[in-house]
PDB file of C-alpha atoms in Angstrom:
ATOM      1  CA  MET X  17      -5.405   0.534-184.069  1.00 36.00           C
ATOM      2  CA  THR X  18      -2.290   1.948-182.429  1.00 40.00           C
ATOM      3  CA  PRO X  19      -0.164   5.002-183.311  1.00 40.00           C
ATOM      4  CA  GLY X  20       2.114   4.254-186.220  1.00 41.00           C
ATOM      5  CA  SER X  21       0.028   1.250-187.409  1.00 43.00           C
ATOM      6  CA  GLN X  22      -0.888   0.904-191.056  1.00 46.00           C
ATOM      7  CA  HIS X  23      -4.170   2.542-192.103  1.00 48.00           C
ATOM      8  CA  PRO X  24      -6.663   0.877-194.405  1.00 45.00           C
ATOM      9  CA  ASP X  25      -6.278   3.778-196.860  1.00 48.00           C
ATOM     10  CA  ASP X  26      -2.591   2.891-197.264  1.00 47.00           C
ATOM     11  CA  THR X  27      -2.806  -0.775-197.918  1.00 46.00           C
ATOM     12  CA  ALA X  28      -3.733  -0.561-201.595  1.00 49.00           C
ATOM     13  CA  ALA X  29      -0.894   1.863-202.486  1.00 52.00           C
ATOM     14  CA  PRO X  30       1.812   0.295-204.673  1.00 55.00           C
ATOM     15  CA  PRO X  31       5.350   0.467-203.307  1.00 53.00           C
ATOM     16  CA  LEU X  32       7.239   3.638-204.215  1.00 52.00           C
ATOM     17  CA  ARG X  33      10.694   3.818-205.707  1.00 66.00           C
ATOM     18  CA  SER X  34      13.339   4.853-203.197  1.00 76.00           C
ATOM     19  CA  ASP X  35      13.637   8.376-204.497  1.00 80.00           C
ATOM     20  CA  ALA X  36       9.893   8.797-204.616  1.00 79.00           C
ATOM     21  CA  GLU X  37       9.608   7.459-201.058  1.00 85.00           C
ATOM     22  CA  ARG X  38      12.322   9.898-199.960  1.00 88.00           C
ATOM     23  CA  ASN X  39      10.437  12.815-201.503  1.00 88.00           C
ATOM     24  CA  ARG X  40       7.208  11.680-199.844  1.00 92.00           C
ATOM     25  CA  GLY X  41       8.978  11.536-196.463  1.00 92.00           C
ATOM     26  CA  ARG X  42      10.488  15.026-197.001  1.00 93.00           C
ATOM     27  CA  ILE X  43       7.066  16.444-197.910  1.00 96.00           C
ATOM     28  CA  ILE X  44       5.390  14.930-194.884  1.00 96.00           C
ATOM     29  CA  ALA X  45       8.107  16.161-192.575  1.00 96.00           C
ATOM     30  CA  ALA X  46       7.969  19.609-194.046  1.00 97.00           C
ATOM     31  CA  ALA X  47       4.167  19.706-193.898  1.00 97.00           C
ATOM     32  CA  ARG X  48       4.341  18.806-190.127  1.00 96.00           C
ATOM     33  CA  ARG X  49       6.525  21.889-189.579  1.00 96.00           C
ATOM     34  CA  VAL X  50       4.506  24.219-191.751  1.00 96.00           C
ATOM     35  CA  PHE X  51       1.034  23.093-190.502  1.00 95.00           C
ATOM     36  CA  ALA X  52       2.184  23.165-186.887  1.00 93.00           C
ATOM     37  CA  ARG X  53       3.432  26.713-187.319  1.00 91.00           C
ATOM     38  CA  ASP X  54       0.825  28.161-189.700  1.00 91.00           C
ATOM     39  CA  GLY X  55      -2.237  25.909-189.431  1.00 90.00           C
ATOM     40  CA  LEU X  56      -4.062  24.259-192.277  1.00 91.00           C
ATOM     41  CA  ASN X  57      -4.462  27.453-194.253  1.00 90.00           C
ATOM     42  CA  ALA X  58      -0.819  27.187-195.165  1.00 93.00           C
ATOM     43  CA  SER X  59      -0.427  26.697-198.916  1.00 93.00           C
ATOM     44  CA  MET X  60       0.818  23.569-200.666  1.00 94.00           C
ATOM     45  CA  ALA X  61       3.420  25.799-202.288  1.00 95.00           C
ATOM     46  CA  SER X  62       4.781  26.796-198.854  1.00 96.00           C
ATOM     47  CA  VAL X  63       5.052  23.109-197.980  1.00 96.00           C
ATOM     48  CA  ALA X  64       6.884  22.339-201.282  1.00 95.00           C
ATOM     49  CA  ARG X  65       9.355  25.157-200.524  1.00 95.00           C
ATOM     50  CA  GLU X  66       9.942  23.879-197.029  1.00 96.00           C
ATOM     51  CA  ALA X  67      10.542  20.383-198.377  1.00 95.00           C
ATOM     52  CA  GLY X  68      12.867  21.607-201.158  1.00 94.00           C
ATOM     53  CA  VAL X  69      10.791  19.962-203.892  1.00 93.00           C
ATOM     54  CA  GLY X  70       9.051  21.337-206.948  1.00 93.00           C
ATOM     55  CA  ILE X  71       5.336  21.885-206.943  1.00 92.00           C
ATOM     56  CA  ALA X  72       4.952  19.164-209.553  1.00 92.00           C
ATOM     57  CA  THR X  73       6.643  16.664-207.261  1.00 92.00           C
ATOM     58  CA  MET X  74       4.375  17.791-204.462  1.00 92.00           C
ATOM     59  CA  PHE X  75       1.204  17.159-206.395  1.00 92.00           C
ATOM     60  CA  ARG X  76       2.387  13.802-207.810  1.00 91.00           C
ATOM     61  CA  ARG X  77       2.774  12.541-204.269  1.00 92.00           C
ATOM     62  CA  PHE X  78      -0.307  14.419-202.847  1.00 94.00           C
ATOM     63  CA  PRO X  79      -2.881  15.526-205.463  1.00 93.00           C
ATOM     64  CA  THR X  80      -4.903  17.382-202.871  1.00 92.00           C
ATOM     65  CA  LYS X  81      -4.192  19.053-199.511  1.00 92.00           C
ATOM     66  CA  GLU X  82      -6.681  16.718-197.841  1.00 92.00           C
ATOM     67  CA  GLU X  83      -4.512  13.706-198.723  1.00 94.00           C
ATOM     68  CA  LEU X  84      -1.478  15.466-197.301  1.00 96.00           C
ATOM     69  CA  VAL X  85      -3.325  16.440-194.149  1.00 95.00           C
ATOM     70  CA  ALA X  86      -4.432  12.820-193.688  1.00 94.00           C
ATOM     71  CA  ALA X  87      -0.832  11.584-194.059  1.00 95.00           C
ATOM     72  CA  VAL X  88       0.573  14.207-191.714  1.00 96.00           C
ATOM     73  CA  PHE X  89      -1.946  13.910-188.933  1.00 95.00           C
ATOM     74  CA  ALA X  90      -2.754  10.155-188.959  1.00 93.00           C
ATOM     75  CA  ASP X  91      -0.525   9.551-185.932  1.00 94.00           C
ATOM     76  CA  ARG X  92      -1.893  12.543-184.035  1.00 94.00           C
ATOM     77  CA  MET X  93      -5.470  11.384-184.599  1.00 94.00           C
ATOM     78  CA  ASP X  94      -4.363   7.953-183.307  1.00 94.00           C
ATOM     79  CA  ALA X  95      -2.984   9.679-180.189  1.00 95.00           C
ATOM     80  CA  TYR X  96      -6.230  11.587-179.793  1.00 95.00           C
ATOM     81  CA  ALA X  97      -8.316   8.390-179.929  1.00 94.00           C
ATOM     82  CA  ASP X  98      -5.950   6.650-177.545  1.00 95.00           C
ATOM     83  CA  ALA X  99      -6.371   9.622-175.105  1.00 96.00           C
ATOM     84  CA  VAL X 100     -10.063   8.702-174.949  1.00 96.00           C
ATOM     85  CA  ALA X 101      -9.248   5.054-174.312  1.00 96.00           C
ATOM     86  CA  VAL X 102      -6.879   6.037-171.534  1.00 97.00           C
ATOM     87  CA  ALA X 103      -9.609   8.192-169.947  1.00 97.00           C
ATOM     88  CA  LEU X 104     -12.077   5.313-170.086  1.00 97.00           C
ATOM     89  CA  ASP X 105      -9.615   3.099-168.270  1.00 97.00           C
ATOM     90  CA  ASP X 106      -9.357   5.604-165.391  1.00 97.00           C
ATOM     91  CA  PRO X 107     -11.374   4.188-162.375  1.00 97.00           C
ATOM     92  CA  ASP X 108     -12.426   7.778-161.461  1.00 98.00           C
ATOM     93  CA  PRO X 109     -14.907   8.874-164.199  1.00 97.00           C
ATOM     94  CA  TRP X 110     -14.489  12.513-163.455  1.00 97.00           C
ATOM     95  CA  HIS X 111     -10.682  12.418-163.402  1.00 97.00           C
ATOM     96  CA  GLY X 112     -10.713  10.524-166.688  1.00 97.00           C
ATOM     97  CA  PHE X 113     -13.096  13.033-168.314  1.00 97.00           C
ATOM     98  CA  VAL X 114     -11.009  16.006-167.139  1.00 97.00           C
ATOM     99  CA  GLY X 115      -7.744  14.265-168.126  1.00 96.00           C
ATOM    100  CA  TYR X 116      -9.094  13.685-171.669  1.00 96.00           C
ATOM    101  CA  ILE X 117     -10.143  17.343-172.077  1.00 96.00           C
ATOM    102  CA  GLU X 118      -6.769  18.591-170.859  1.00 96.00           C
ATOM    103  CA  THR X 119      -4.833  16.177-173.049  1.00 96.00           C
ATOM    104  CA  ALA X 120      -6.793  16.974-176.227  1.00 96.00           C
ATOM    105  CA  CYS X 121      -6.543  20.687-175.658  1.00 96.00           C
ATOM    106  CA  ALA X 122      -2.821  20.465-175.018  1.00 96.00           C
ATOM    107  CA  MET X 123      -2.464  18.656-178.285  1.00 95.00           C
ATOM    108  CA  GLN X 124      -4.168  21.558-180.014  1.00 94.00           C
ATOM    109  CA  ALA X 125      -1.943  24.074-178.246  1.00 93.00           C
ATOM    110  CA  ALA X 126       1.194  22.269-179.306  1.00 93.00           C
ATOM    111  CA  ASP X 127       0.285  22.169-182.977  1.00 93.00           C
ATOM    112  CA  TYR X 128      -1.716  24.846-184.774  1.00 90.00           C
ATOM    113  CA  GLY X 129      -2.457  22.357-187.595  1.00 92.00           C
ATOM    114  CA  PHE X 130      -3.920  19.828-185.231  1.00 93.00           C
ATOM    115  CA  ALA X 131      -5.946  22.568-183.539  1.00 91.00           C
ATOM    116  CA  ASP X 132      -7.578  22.993-186.937  1.00 89.00           C
ATOM    117  CA  VAL X 133      -7.855  19.209-187.566  1.00 92.00           C
ATOM    118  CA  LEU X 134     -10.060  18.690-184.509  1.00 90.00           C
ATOM    119  CA  THR X 135     -12.540  21.332-185.744  1.00 89.00           C
ATOM    120  CA  THR X 136     -12.560  20.361-189.363  1.00 89.00           C
ATOM    121  CA  SER X 137     -14.118  17.370-191.202  1.00 87.00           C
ATOM    122  CA  PHE X 138     -12.272  15.548-193.944  1.00 89.00           C
ATOM    123  CA  PRO X 139     -14.808  13.463-195.844  1.00 87.00           C
ATOM    124  CA  THR X 140     -12.377  11.605-198.150  1.00 88.00           C
ATOM    125  CA  ALA X 141      -9.770  10.814-195.433  1.00 90.00           C
ATOM    126  CA  LYS X 142     -11.572   7.587-194.395  1.00 91.00           C
ATOM    127  CA  ALA X 143      -8.908   6.222-191.983  1.00 92.00           C
ATOM    128  CA  MET X 144      -8.538   9.496-190.099  1.00 92.00           C
ATOM    129  CA  GLU X 145     -12.283  10.091-189.916  1.00 91.00           C
ATOM    130  CA  GLY X 146     -12.711   6.503-188.767  1.00 92.00           C
ATOM    131  CA  ARG X 147     -10.348   7.214-185.839  1.00 92.00           C
ATOM    132  CA  ARG X 148     -12.295  10.424-185.098  1.00 91.00           C
ATOM    133  CA  SER X 149     -15.512   8.396-185.000  1.00 92.00           C
ATOM    134  CA  GLU X 150     -13.949   5.866-182.693  1.00 93.00           C
ATOM    135  CA  ALA X 151     -12.834   8.651-180.370  1.00 94.00           C
ATOM    136  CA  TYR X 152     -16.284  10.223-180.460  1.00 92.00           C
ATOM    137  CA  GLU X 153     -17.966   6.947-179.461  1.00 95.00           C
ATOM    138  CA  GLY X 154     -15.562   6.567-176.601  1.00 95.00           C
ATOM    139  CA  MET X 155     -16.173  10.117-175.571  1.00 95.00           C
ATOM    140  CA  VAL X 156     -19.861   9.561-175.346  1.00 96.00           C
ATOM    141  CA  ARG X 157     -19.222   6.667-172.968  1.00 97.00           C
ATOM    142  CA  LEU X 158     -16.860   8.954-171.015  1.00 97.00           C
ATOM    143  CA  ILE X 159     -19.576  11.563-170.650  1.00 97.00           C
ATOM    144  CA  ASN X 160     -22.141   9.050-169.518  1.00 97.00           C
ATOM    145  CA  ARG X 161     -19.803   7.609-166.889  1.00 98.00           C
ATOM    146  CA  ALA X 162     -19.046  11.094-165.449  1.00 98.00           C
ATOM    147  CA  LYS X 163     -22.759  11.901-165.344  1.00 97.00           C
ATOM    148  CA  ALA X 164     -23.595   8.539-163.660  1.00 97.00           C
ATOM    149  CA  ALA X 165     -20.993   9.303-161.023  1.00 97.00           C
ATOM    150  CA  GLY X 166     -22.762  12.586-160.356  1.00 97.00           C
ATOM    151  CA  ARG X 167     -19.785  14.724-161.238  1.00 97.00           C
ATOM    152  CA  LEU X 168     -20.744  16.049-164.665  1.00 97.00           C
ATOM    153  CA  ARG X 169     -23.722  18.330-165.107  1.00 96.00           C
ATOM    154  CA  GLU X 170     -26.723  16.478-166.649  1.00 95.00           C
ATOM    155  CA  ASP X 171     -27.321  19.016-169.496  1.00 95.00           C
ATOM    156  CA  PHE X 172     -23.770  18.548-170.919  1.00 95.00           C
ATOM    157  CA  ASP X 173     -23.946  17.267-174.509  1.00 94.00           C
ATOM    158  CA  SER X 174     -21.261  15.609-176.577  1.00 92.00           C
ATOM    159  CA  SER X 175     -21.434  18.555-179.031  1.00 91.00           C
ATOM    160  CA  ASP X 176     -20.048  20.665-176.191  1.00 93.00           C
ATOM    161  CA  ILE X 177     -16.705  18.955-176.722  1.00 93.00           C
ATOM    162  CA  VAL X 178     -16.684  20.121-180.327  1.00 90.00           C
ATOM    163  CA  LEU X 179     -17.476  23.666-179.234  1.00 92.00           C
ATOM    164  CA  LEU X 180     -14.678  23.480-176.653  1.00 94.00           C
ATOM    165  CA  HIS X 181     -12.184  22.413-179.330  1.00 93.00           C
ATOM    166  CA  MET X 182     -13.446  25.250-181.589  1.00 91.00           C
ATOM    167  CA  ALA X 183     -13.019  27.750-178.749  1.00 93.00           C
ATOM    168  CA  ASN X 184      -9.617  26.433-177.807  1.00 94.00           C
ATOM    169  CA  ALA X 185      -8.405  26.490-181.426  1.00 91.00           C
ATOM    170  CA  GLY X 186      -9.501  30.128-181.544  1.00 91.00           C
ATOM    171  CA  VAL X 187      -7.614  30.958-178.443  1.00 93.00           C
ATOM    172  CA  VAL X 188      -4.532  29.050-179.522  1.00 91.00           C
ATOM    173  CA  ASN X 189      -4.485  30.746-182.926  1.00 88.00           C
ATOM    174  CA  ALA X 190      -5.197  34.254-181.524  1.00 90.00           C
ATOM    175  CA  THR X 191      -2.661  34.220-178.688  1.00 91.00           C
ATOM    176  CA  GLY X 192       0.173  32.301-180.432  1.00 81.00           C
ATOM    177  CA  GLY X 193       3.613  32.972-178.967  1.00 83.00           C
ATOM    178  CA  ALA X 194       2.405  36.163-177.258  1.00 90.00           C
ATOM    179  CA  ALA X 195       0.533  34.295-174.506  1.00 93.00           C
ATOM    180  CA  PRO X 196       1.216  30.584-175.173  1.00 91.00           C
ATOM    181  CA  ASP X 197      -0.456  29.374-171.929  1.00 93.00           C
ATOM    182  CA  ALA X 198      -3.713  31.391-172.262  1.00 95.00           C
ATOM    183  CA  TRP X 199      -5.525  28.251-173.410  1.00 95.00           C
ATOM    184  CA  ARG X 200      -4.946  26.616-170.027  1.00 96.00           C
ATOM    185  CA  ARG X 201      -7.021  29.289-168.271  1.00 96.00           C
ATOM    186  CA  VAL X 202      -9.869  28.947-170.815  1.00 93.00           C
ATOM    187  CA  VAL X 203      -9.878  25.178-170.428  1.00 95.00           C
ATOM    188  CA  ALA X 204      -9.843  25.374-166.649  1.00 96.00           C
ATOM    189  CA  LEU X 205     -12.794  27.806-166.741  1.00 95.00           C
ATOM    190  CA  PHE X 206     -14.655  25.401-168.986  1.00 94.00           C
ATOM    191  CA  ILE X 207     -13.981  22.378-166.826  1.00 95.00           C
ATOM    192  CA  GLN X 208     -15.007  24.131-163.612  1.00 95.00           C
ATOM    193  CA  SER X 209     -18.291  25.195-165.312  1.00 94.00           C
ATOM    194  CA  LEU X 210     -19.119  21.543-166.017  1.00 95.00           C
ATOM    195  CA  GLU X 211     -19.080  20.123-162.480  1.00 95.00           C
ATOM    196  CA  ALA X 212     -22.325  19.122-160.891  1.00 95.00           C
ATOM    197  CA  PRO X 213     -24.466  20.501-159.452  1.00 92.00           C
ATOM    198  CA  ALA X 214     -25.079  22.996-162.210  1.00 91.00           C
ATOM    199  CA  ARG X 215     -25.612  26.600-161.131  1.00 87.00           C
ATOM    200  CA  GLY X 216     -28.180  27.257-163.882  1.00 90.00           C
ATOM    201  CA  PRO X 217     -29.454  25.889-167.145  1.00 90.00           C
ATOM    202  CA  LEU X 218     -27.540  26.137-170.408  1.00 88.00           C
ATOM    203  CA  PRO X 219     -28.939  27.362-173.739  1.00 90.00           C
ATOM    204  CA  ALA X 220     -29.866  24.619-176.149  1.00 89.00           C
ATOM    205  CA  SER X 221     -26.936  22.799-177.705  1.00 85.00           C
ATOM    206  CA  PRO X 222     -26.496  23.020-181.539  1.00 84.00           C
ATOM    207  CA  GLU X 223     -27.919  20.189-183.594  1.00 83.00           C
ATOM    208  CA  HIS X 224     -25.245  17.660-184.329  1.00 79.00           C
ATOM    209  CA  ASP X 225     -25.875  17.936-188.113  1.00 84.00           C
ATOM    210  CA  ALA X 226     -25.480  21.675-187.899  1.00 82.00           C
ATOM    211  CA  LEU X 227     -22.174  21.272-186.030  1.00 77.00           C
ATOM    212  CA  HIS X 228     -20.975  18.831-188.707  1.00 77.00           C
ATOM    213  CA  LYS X 229     -21.801  21.387-191.378  1.00 81.00           C
ATOM    214  CA  ALA X 230     -19.770  23.958-189.393  1.00 81.00           C
ATOM    215  CA  MET X 231     -16.823  21.634-189.349  1.00 80.00           C
ATOM    216  CA  LEU X 232     -17.101  21.196-193.130  1.00 76.00           C
ATOM    217  CA  ARG X 233     -17.254  24.999-193.583  1.00 66.00           C
ATOM    218  CA  ALA X 234     -14.119  25.296-191.467  1.00 63.00           C
ATOM    219  CA  SER X 235     -12.123  23.414-194.118  1.00 63.00           C
ATOM    220  CA  PRO X 236      -9.581  25.508-196.062  1.00 64.00           C
ATOM    221  CA  ALA X 237     -10.920  26.384-199.512  1.00 56.00           C
ATOM    222  CA  ASP X 238      -8.192  24.482-201.311  1.00 62.00           C
ATOM    223  CA  LEU X 239      -8.429  21.274-199.221  1.00 66.00           C
ATOM    224  CA  THR X 240      -9.818  18.974-201.960  1.00 61.00           C
ATOM    225  CA  THR X 241      -8.917  21.038-205.077  1.00 59.00           C
ATOM    226  CA  PRO X 242      -6.246  19.410-207.245  1.00 58.00           C
ATOM    227  CA  GLU X 243      -3.458  21.525-208.597  1.00 50.00           C
ATOM    228  CA  PRO X 244      -4.539  22.393-212.174  1.00 45.00           C
ATOM    229  CA  ASP X 245      -0.968  22.380-213.656  1.00 48.00           C
ATOM    230  CA  THR X 246       1.831  20.185-212.289  1.00 44.00           C
ATOM    231  CA  THR X 247       4.085  20.518-215.270  1.00 43.00           C
ATOM    232  CA  SER X 248       6.157  23.476-213.999  1.00 39.00           C
TER     233      SER X 248
END
C-alpha cells in the first residue's frame, strides 16, 4: 500500500453528496491543523470550530474521535511504514536503521498529533493499525540486519523503539516552540548508545503485552466515545 491509496476500511462506505463530501474534507483539514498544534487531546468541539461546522455535522461525519484520527493520519502512517521499507532497501544496515529512527522522530517533531499516534493504539482503526503492524514487522527485520552486521548492540529489543517514540513524544510536547530542536539531541544520544560494542548491560525490556497496554492507556479518554447529543 502506498501513501494516498484507498484503505480497506473506506471501500464499503457509500458515496457522499457533494456538500457532505465538502464538509468531510473541511473537517479532516481542520483536524490536521488542530491535532498538529495541540495533539490528540484536542477536543472534537475545537475541530468543529476550526472547520466552521456545527458539532452535529462533525459527529454525523465522524461519530468518534478514533474515526477522525484514522482519517487524518492514514497518510502519515503510510509514510511511516514506507520509511521502514526505505531503510530496509539501504545496503548499509546500520545506516538504514539510523535513518529510520531519525525519519520517524522527525515526523513526530513536525506534528504533535502524530507524535501521539505513534505511542497510542487504535483498536478499531483496522487499516491504520494494519500499517503499524506492517511497519513493526519491517522494523524487526531492520533490527536483525543491524545486529548481524555487528553495529547494533545485541540486547536491543524492538520494544525499545516504542520507548524511544514515547520519550521523543514527551520531549516534543514539553519543549514545543521554546526549544523546537531539542528532540534532535535526545535522538542522537539514544542512537549513540545503541552502537556495538555495548558498554554495559541494559535493564530488562518491558513485556510486549505490557507495552501494548501502555499504548492503550495513552489514548485520550474521549477517543471512542460517541457524542451523546448531535441535535444542537
